[in-house]
XYZ file of C-alpha atoms in Angstrom:
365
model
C 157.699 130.203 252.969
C 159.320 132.977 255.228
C 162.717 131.924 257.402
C 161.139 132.864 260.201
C 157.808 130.541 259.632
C 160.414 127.798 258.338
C 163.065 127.818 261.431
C 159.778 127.156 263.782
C 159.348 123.888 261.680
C 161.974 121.743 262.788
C 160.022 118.728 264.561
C 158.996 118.520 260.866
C 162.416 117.764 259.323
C 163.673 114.835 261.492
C 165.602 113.002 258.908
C 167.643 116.367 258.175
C 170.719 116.257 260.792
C 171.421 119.574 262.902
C 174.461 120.800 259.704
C 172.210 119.667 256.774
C 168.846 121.876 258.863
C 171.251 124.631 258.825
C 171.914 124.537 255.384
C 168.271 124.407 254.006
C 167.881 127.746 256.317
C 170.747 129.436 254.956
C 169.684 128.675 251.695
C 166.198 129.938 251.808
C 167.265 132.785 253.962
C 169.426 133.575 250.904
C 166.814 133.568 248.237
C 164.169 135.210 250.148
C 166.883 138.226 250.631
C 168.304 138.445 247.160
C 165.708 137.547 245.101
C 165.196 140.958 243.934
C 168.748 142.105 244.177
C 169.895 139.192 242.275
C 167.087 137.717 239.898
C 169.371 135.734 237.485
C 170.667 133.735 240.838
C 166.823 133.282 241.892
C 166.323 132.016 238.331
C 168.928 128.954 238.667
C 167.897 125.792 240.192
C 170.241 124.276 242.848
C 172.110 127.544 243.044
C 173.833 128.090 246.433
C 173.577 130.727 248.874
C 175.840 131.979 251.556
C 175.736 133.288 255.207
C 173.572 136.401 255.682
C 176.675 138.967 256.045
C 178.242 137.620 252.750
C 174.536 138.520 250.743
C 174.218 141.879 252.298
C 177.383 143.078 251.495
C 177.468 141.672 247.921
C 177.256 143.806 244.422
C 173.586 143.744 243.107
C 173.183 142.282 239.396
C 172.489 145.958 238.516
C 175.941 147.063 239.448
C 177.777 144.103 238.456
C 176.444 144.244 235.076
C 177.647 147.654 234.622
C 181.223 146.981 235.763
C 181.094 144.161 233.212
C 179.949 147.009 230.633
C 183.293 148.923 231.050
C 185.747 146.238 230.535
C 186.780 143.225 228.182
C 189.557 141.235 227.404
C 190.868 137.988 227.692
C 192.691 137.289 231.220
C 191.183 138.964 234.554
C 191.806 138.155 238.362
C 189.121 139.190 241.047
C 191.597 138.905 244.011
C 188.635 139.468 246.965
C 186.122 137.021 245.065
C 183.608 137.097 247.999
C 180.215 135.460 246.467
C 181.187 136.094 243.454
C 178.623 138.221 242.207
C 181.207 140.399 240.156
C 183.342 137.446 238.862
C 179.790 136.432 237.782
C 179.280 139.014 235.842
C 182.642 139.335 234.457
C 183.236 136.170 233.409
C 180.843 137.475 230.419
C 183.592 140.332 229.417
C 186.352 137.649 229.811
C 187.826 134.401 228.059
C 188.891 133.463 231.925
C 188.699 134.560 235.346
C 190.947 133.545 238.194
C 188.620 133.974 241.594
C 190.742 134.541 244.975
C 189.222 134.230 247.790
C 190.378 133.113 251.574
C 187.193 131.972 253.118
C 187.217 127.896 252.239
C 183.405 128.076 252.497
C 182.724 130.631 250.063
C 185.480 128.859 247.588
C 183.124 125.870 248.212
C 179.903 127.721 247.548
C 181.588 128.847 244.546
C 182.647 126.286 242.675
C 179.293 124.759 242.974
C 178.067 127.985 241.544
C 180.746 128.631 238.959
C 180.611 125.036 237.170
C 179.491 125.818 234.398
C 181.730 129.334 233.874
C 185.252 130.224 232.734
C 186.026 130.649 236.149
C 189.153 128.754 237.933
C 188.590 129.213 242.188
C 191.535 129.792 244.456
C 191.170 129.313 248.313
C 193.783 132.251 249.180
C 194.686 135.612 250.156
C 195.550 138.304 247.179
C 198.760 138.693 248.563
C 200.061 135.069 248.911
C 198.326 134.592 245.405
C 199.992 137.637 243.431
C 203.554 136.276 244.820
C 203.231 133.597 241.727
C 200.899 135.135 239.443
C 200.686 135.898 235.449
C 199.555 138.486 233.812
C 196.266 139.775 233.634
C 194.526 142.306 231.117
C 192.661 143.544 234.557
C 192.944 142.777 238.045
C 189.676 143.148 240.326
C 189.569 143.586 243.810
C 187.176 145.726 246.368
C 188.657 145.272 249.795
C 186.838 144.448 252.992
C 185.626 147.338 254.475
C 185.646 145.288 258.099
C 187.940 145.408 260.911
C 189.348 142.653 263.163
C 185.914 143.273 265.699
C 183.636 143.486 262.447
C 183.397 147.098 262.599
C 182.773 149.581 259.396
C 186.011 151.220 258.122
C 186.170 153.269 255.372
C 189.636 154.538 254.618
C 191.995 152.252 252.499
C 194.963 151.691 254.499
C 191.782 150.742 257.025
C 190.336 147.720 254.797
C 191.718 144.587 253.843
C 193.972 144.036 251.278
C 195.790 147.635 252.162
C 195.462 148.579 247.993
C 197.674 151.373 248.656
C 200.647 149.105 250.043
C 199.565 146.434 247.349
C 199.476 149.107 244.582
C 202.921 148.396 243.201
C 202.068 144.615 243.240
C 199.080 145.231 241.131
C 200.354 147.495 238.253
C 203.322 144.565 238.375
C 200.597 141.781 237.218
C 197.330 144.075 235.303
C 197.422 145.540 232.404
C 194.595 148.100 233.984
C 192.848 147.942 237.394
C 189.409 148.088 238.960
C 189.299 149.566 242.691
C 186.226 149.058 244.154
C 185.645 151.798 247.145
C 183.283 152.372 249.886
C 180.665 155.257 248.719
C 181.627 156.703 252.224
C 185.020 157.223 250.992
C 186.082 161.020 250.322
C 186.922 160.943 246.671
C 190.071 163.269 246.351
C 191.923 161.638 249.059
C 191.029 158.063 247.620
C 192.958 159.424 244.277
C 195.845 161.426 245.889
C 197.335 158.184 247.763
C 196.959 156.360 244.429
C 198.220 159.003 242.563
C 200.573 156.465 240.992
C 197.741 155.617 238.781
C 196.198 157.837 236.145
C 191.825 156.936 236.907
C 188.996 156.475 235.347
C 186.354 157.130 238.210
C 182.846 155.930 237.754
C 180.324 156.631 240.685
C 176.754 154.569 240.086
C 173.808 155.367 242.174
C 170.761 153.155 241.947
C 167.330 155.032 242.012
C 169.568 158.298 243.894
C 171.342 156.413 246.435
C 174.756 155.854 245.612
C 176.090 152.299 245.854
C 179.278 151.859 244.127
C 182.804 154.022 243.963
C 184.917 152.641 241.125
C 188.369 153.538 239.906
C 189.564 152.349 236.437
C 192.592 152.858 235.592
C 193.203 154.371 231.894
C 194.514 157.744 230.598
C 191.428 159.599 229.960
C 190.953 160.543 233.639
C 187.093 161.095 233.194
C 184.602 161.157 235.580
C 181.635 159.329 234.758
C 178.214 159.734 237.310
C 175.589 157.416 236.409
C 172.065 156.612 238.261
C 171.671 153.058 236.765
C 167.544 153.831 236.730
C 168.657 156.069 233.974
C 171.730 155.251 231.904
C 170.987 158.012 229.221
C 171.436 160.796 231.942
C 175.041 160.202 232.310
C 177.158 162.904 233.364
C 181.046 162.775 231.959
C 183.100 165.728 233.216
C 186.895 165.844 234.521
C 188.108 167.737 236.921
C 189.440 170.426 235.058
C 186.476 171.185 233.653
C 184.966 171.105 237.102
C 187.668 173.439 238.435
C 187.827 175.606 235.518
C 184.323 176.434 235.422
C 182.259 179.381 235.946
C 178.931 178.814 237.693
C 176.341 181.433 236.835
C 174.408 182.610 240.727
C 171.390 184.273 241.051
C 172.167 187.487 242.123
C 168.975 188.589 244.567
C 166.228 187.035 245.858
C 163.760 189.956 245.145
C 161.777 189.532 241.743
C 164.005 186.195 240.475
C 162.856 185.599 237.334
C 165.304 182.508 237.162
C 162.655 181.032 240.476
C 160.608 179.375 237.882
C 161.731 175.945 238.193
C 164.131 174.184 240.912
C 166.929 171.002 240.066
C 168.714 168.991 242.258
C 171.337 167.028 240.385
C 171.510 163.219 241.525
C 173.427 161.538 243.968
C 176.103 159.893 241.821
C 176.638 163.867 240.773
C 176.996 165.161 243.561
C 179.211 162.997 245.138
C 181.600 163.249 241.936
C 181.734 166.977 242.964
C 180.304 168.617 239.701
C 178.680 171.120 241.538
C 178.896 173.946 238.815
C 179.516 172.357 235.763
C 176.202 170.690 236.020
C 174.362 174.089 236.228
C 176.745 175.240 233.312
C 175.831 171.937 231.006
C 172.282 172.984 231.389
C 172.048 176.704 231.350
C 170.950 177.139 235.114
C 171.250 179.335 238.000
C 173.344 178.343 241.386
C 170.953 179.680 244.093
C 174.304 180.098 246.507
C 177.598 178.962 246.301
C 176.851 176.506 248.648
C 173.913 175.549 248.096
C 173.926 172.337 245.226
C 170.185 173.558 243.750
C 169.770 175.562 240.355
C 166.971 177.427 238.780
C 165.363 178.384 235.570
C 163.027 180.572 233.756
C 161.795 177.778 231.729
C 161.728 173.907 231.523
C 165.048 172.199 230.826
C 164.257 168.601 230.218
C 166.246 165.699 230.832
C 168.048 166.726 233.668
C 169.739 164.114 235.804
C 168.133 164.629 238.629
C 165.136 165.758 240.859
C 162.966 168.975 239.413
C 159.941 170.842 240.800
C 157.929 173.774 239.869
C 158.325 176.771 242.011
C 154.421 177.491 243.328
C 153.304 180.579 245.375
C 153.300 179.458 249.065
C 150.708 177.761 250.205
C 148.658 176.944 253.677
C 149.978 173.175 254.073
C 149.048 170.437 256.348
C 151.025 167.760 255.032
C 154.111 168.082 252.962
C 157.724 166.469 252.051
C 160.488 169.067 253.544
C 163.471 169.181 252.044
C 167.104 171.190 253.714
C 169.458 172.053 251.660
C 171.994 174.492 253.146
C 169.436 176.165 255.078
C 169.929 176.834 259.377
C 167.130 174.742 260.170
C 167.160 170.672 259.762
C 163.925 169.343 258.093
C 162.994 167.940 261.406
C 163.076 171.279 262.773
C 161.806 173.059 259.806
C 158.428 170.774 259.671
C 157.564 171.323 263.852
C 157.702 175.309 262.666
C 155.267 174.511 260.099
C 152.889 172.128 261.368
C 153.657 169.872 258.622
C 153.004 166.075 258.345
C 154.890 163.943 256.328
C 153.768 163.236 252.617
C 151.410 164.235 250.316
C 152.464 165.987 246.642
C 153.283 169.283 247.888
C 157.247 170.450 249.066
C 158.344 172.620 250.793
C 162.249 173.144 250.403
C 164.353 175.502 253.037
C 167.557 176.444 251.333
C 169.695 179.495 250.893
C 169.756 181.238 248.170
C 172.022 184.513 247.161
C 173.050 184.230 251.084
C 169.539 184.357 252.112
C 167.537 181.477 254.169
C 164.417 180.931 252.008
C 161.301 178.033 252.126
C 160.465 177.565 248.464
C 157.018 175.927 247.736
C 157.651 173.447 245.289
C 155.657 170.419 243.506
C 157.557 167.483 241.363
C 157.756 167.488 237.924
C 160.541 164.665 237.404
């Protein structure tokens, strides 16, 4: 039954009082949203759900399970435990877990949740909790990106715990450390005001949209962008390489015999800032400096990311328009051409050795 069919039904439920109607709402409210997002959850009977705002802003199982995938050992602390989806998860990689969390609700919620898991709940902040804590072979914790009004912040002295003030606290009680960030944040600046730390930085899209920004600390300082549809097209770079590279550009736009076929690397790519070792890796043309598309002659399979086959152009009606450093906005660029929305056929505006060009395109992965 949908919430909204089921919070119509009242008369229906006399014998529930007002808290206890509330509750059966909440709780199908928070199955019918996270069913798909979390299907081991939707799996256990008498499982508890929070508030809306506490399952929107949770991990999916996806990404949770990957976190767990990177670490192990016997001791870990999530200090922002939330609804626990990542101490769920976790508690798989660990012997314990201690879960910190201030809301009493959620603690409640939790311990329901957690009863059958390695997992020991404590109703406080991180800070008050770290003042008497052991030591832990990692410490967890992905601030609230919320202000005091309940509006969106991004930048870390911004969000709740401060990790940079609390930085010195952490290395004091973890071994290593896992910094869950906003995928708004601007990576570089994340990493120079914890420069402190040597990172690991994974970024993990889910079918191109990126939904997590974690930094781990170790001493390989890799970069690792992953779109979690497709684990085997991980890209591992570091910086240096990145910076040290030499991206190959098509040189004119006349006669390209590179304008076979087109690439667009994923989002978890680009927003690691790979934007010519990625071209290098694979043998491909830059079409501009600035313009994060490469070319071919031939077919380069398994590319992490979209690819089309260049096509001559076309007399389109409807088509999917694409912008990609180009003067016009896709909005703009499809009233020019008459276009409707869909279809197979693209049409792609981009730059390419400093020149504004449409390229007709259609998918091949």
């Amino acid at each position: 039954m949908q919430i909204e069919d089921l919070a119509l039904q009242r008369s229906k439920y006399k014998h529930l009082s007002d808290d206890e109607w509330r509750w059966l709402l909440q709780q199908v409210e928070g199955r019918e949203r996270t069913a798909d997002k979390l299907p081991t959850f939707a799996s256990i009977e008498d499982w508890w759900y929070p508030v809306r705002l506490s399952c929107e802003q949770c991990s999916s199982e996806e990404t949770a399970r990957y976190k767990a995938s990177l670490v192990s050992g016997e001791k870990m602390a999530d200090l922002t435990g939330g609804y626990g989806v990542d101490t769920y998860f976790l508690s798989d990689s660990f012997s314990s877990i201690d879960y910190i969390e201030q809301n009493a609700e959620l603690c409640r919620i939790t311990s329901h949740n957690f009863s059958n898991k390695p997992i020991t709940i404590h109703n406080s902040t991180a800070e008050e909790f770290l003042k008497t804590a052991e030591q832990y072979d990692l410490i967890f914790i992905d601030p609230a990106r919320r202000d005091s009004h309940g509006g969106k912040v991004f930048r870390l002295e911004d969000c709740t715990p401060n990790v940079v003030e609390l930085l010195p606290t952490l290395l004091a009680h973890g071994k290593r450390l896992m910094i869950k960030l906003s995928p708004m944040l601007e990576l570089t600046q994340a990493v120079k005001e914890l420069s402190q730390v040597k990172w690991d930085i994974h970024i993990a899209a889910v079918k191109n949209e990126v939904k997590e920004l974690l930094l781990l600390s170790g001493e390989a300082g890799q970069i690792t962008a992953i779109d979690l549809a497709k684990k085997e097209q991980a890209f591992v770079f570091s910086r240096a390489e990145e910076l040290n590279c030499e991206a190959i550009h098509v040189r004119s736009t006349i006669n390209s015999e590179a304008l076979h076929f087109l690439y667009e690397p994923n989002a978890a790519i680009l927003k690691a800032g790979a934007y010519k070792l990625v071209g290098t890796r694979f043998g491909l043309q830059k079409l501009d400096v600035n313009t994060h598309l490469y070319c071919s002659d031939t077919f380069v399979e398994n590319f992490p990311g979209r690819v089309w086959r260049i096509v001559e152009k076309q007399d389109l009606k409807q088509a999917n328009v694409i912008c990609r450093n180009y003067p016009l906005t896709p909005e703009q660029l499809k009233k020019k051409l008459h276009l409707r929305d869909g279809g197979t056929a693209y049409v792609i505006g981009c730059k390419v050795a400093g020149k504004p060009m449409m390229l007709y395109a259609e998918r091949l992965a």
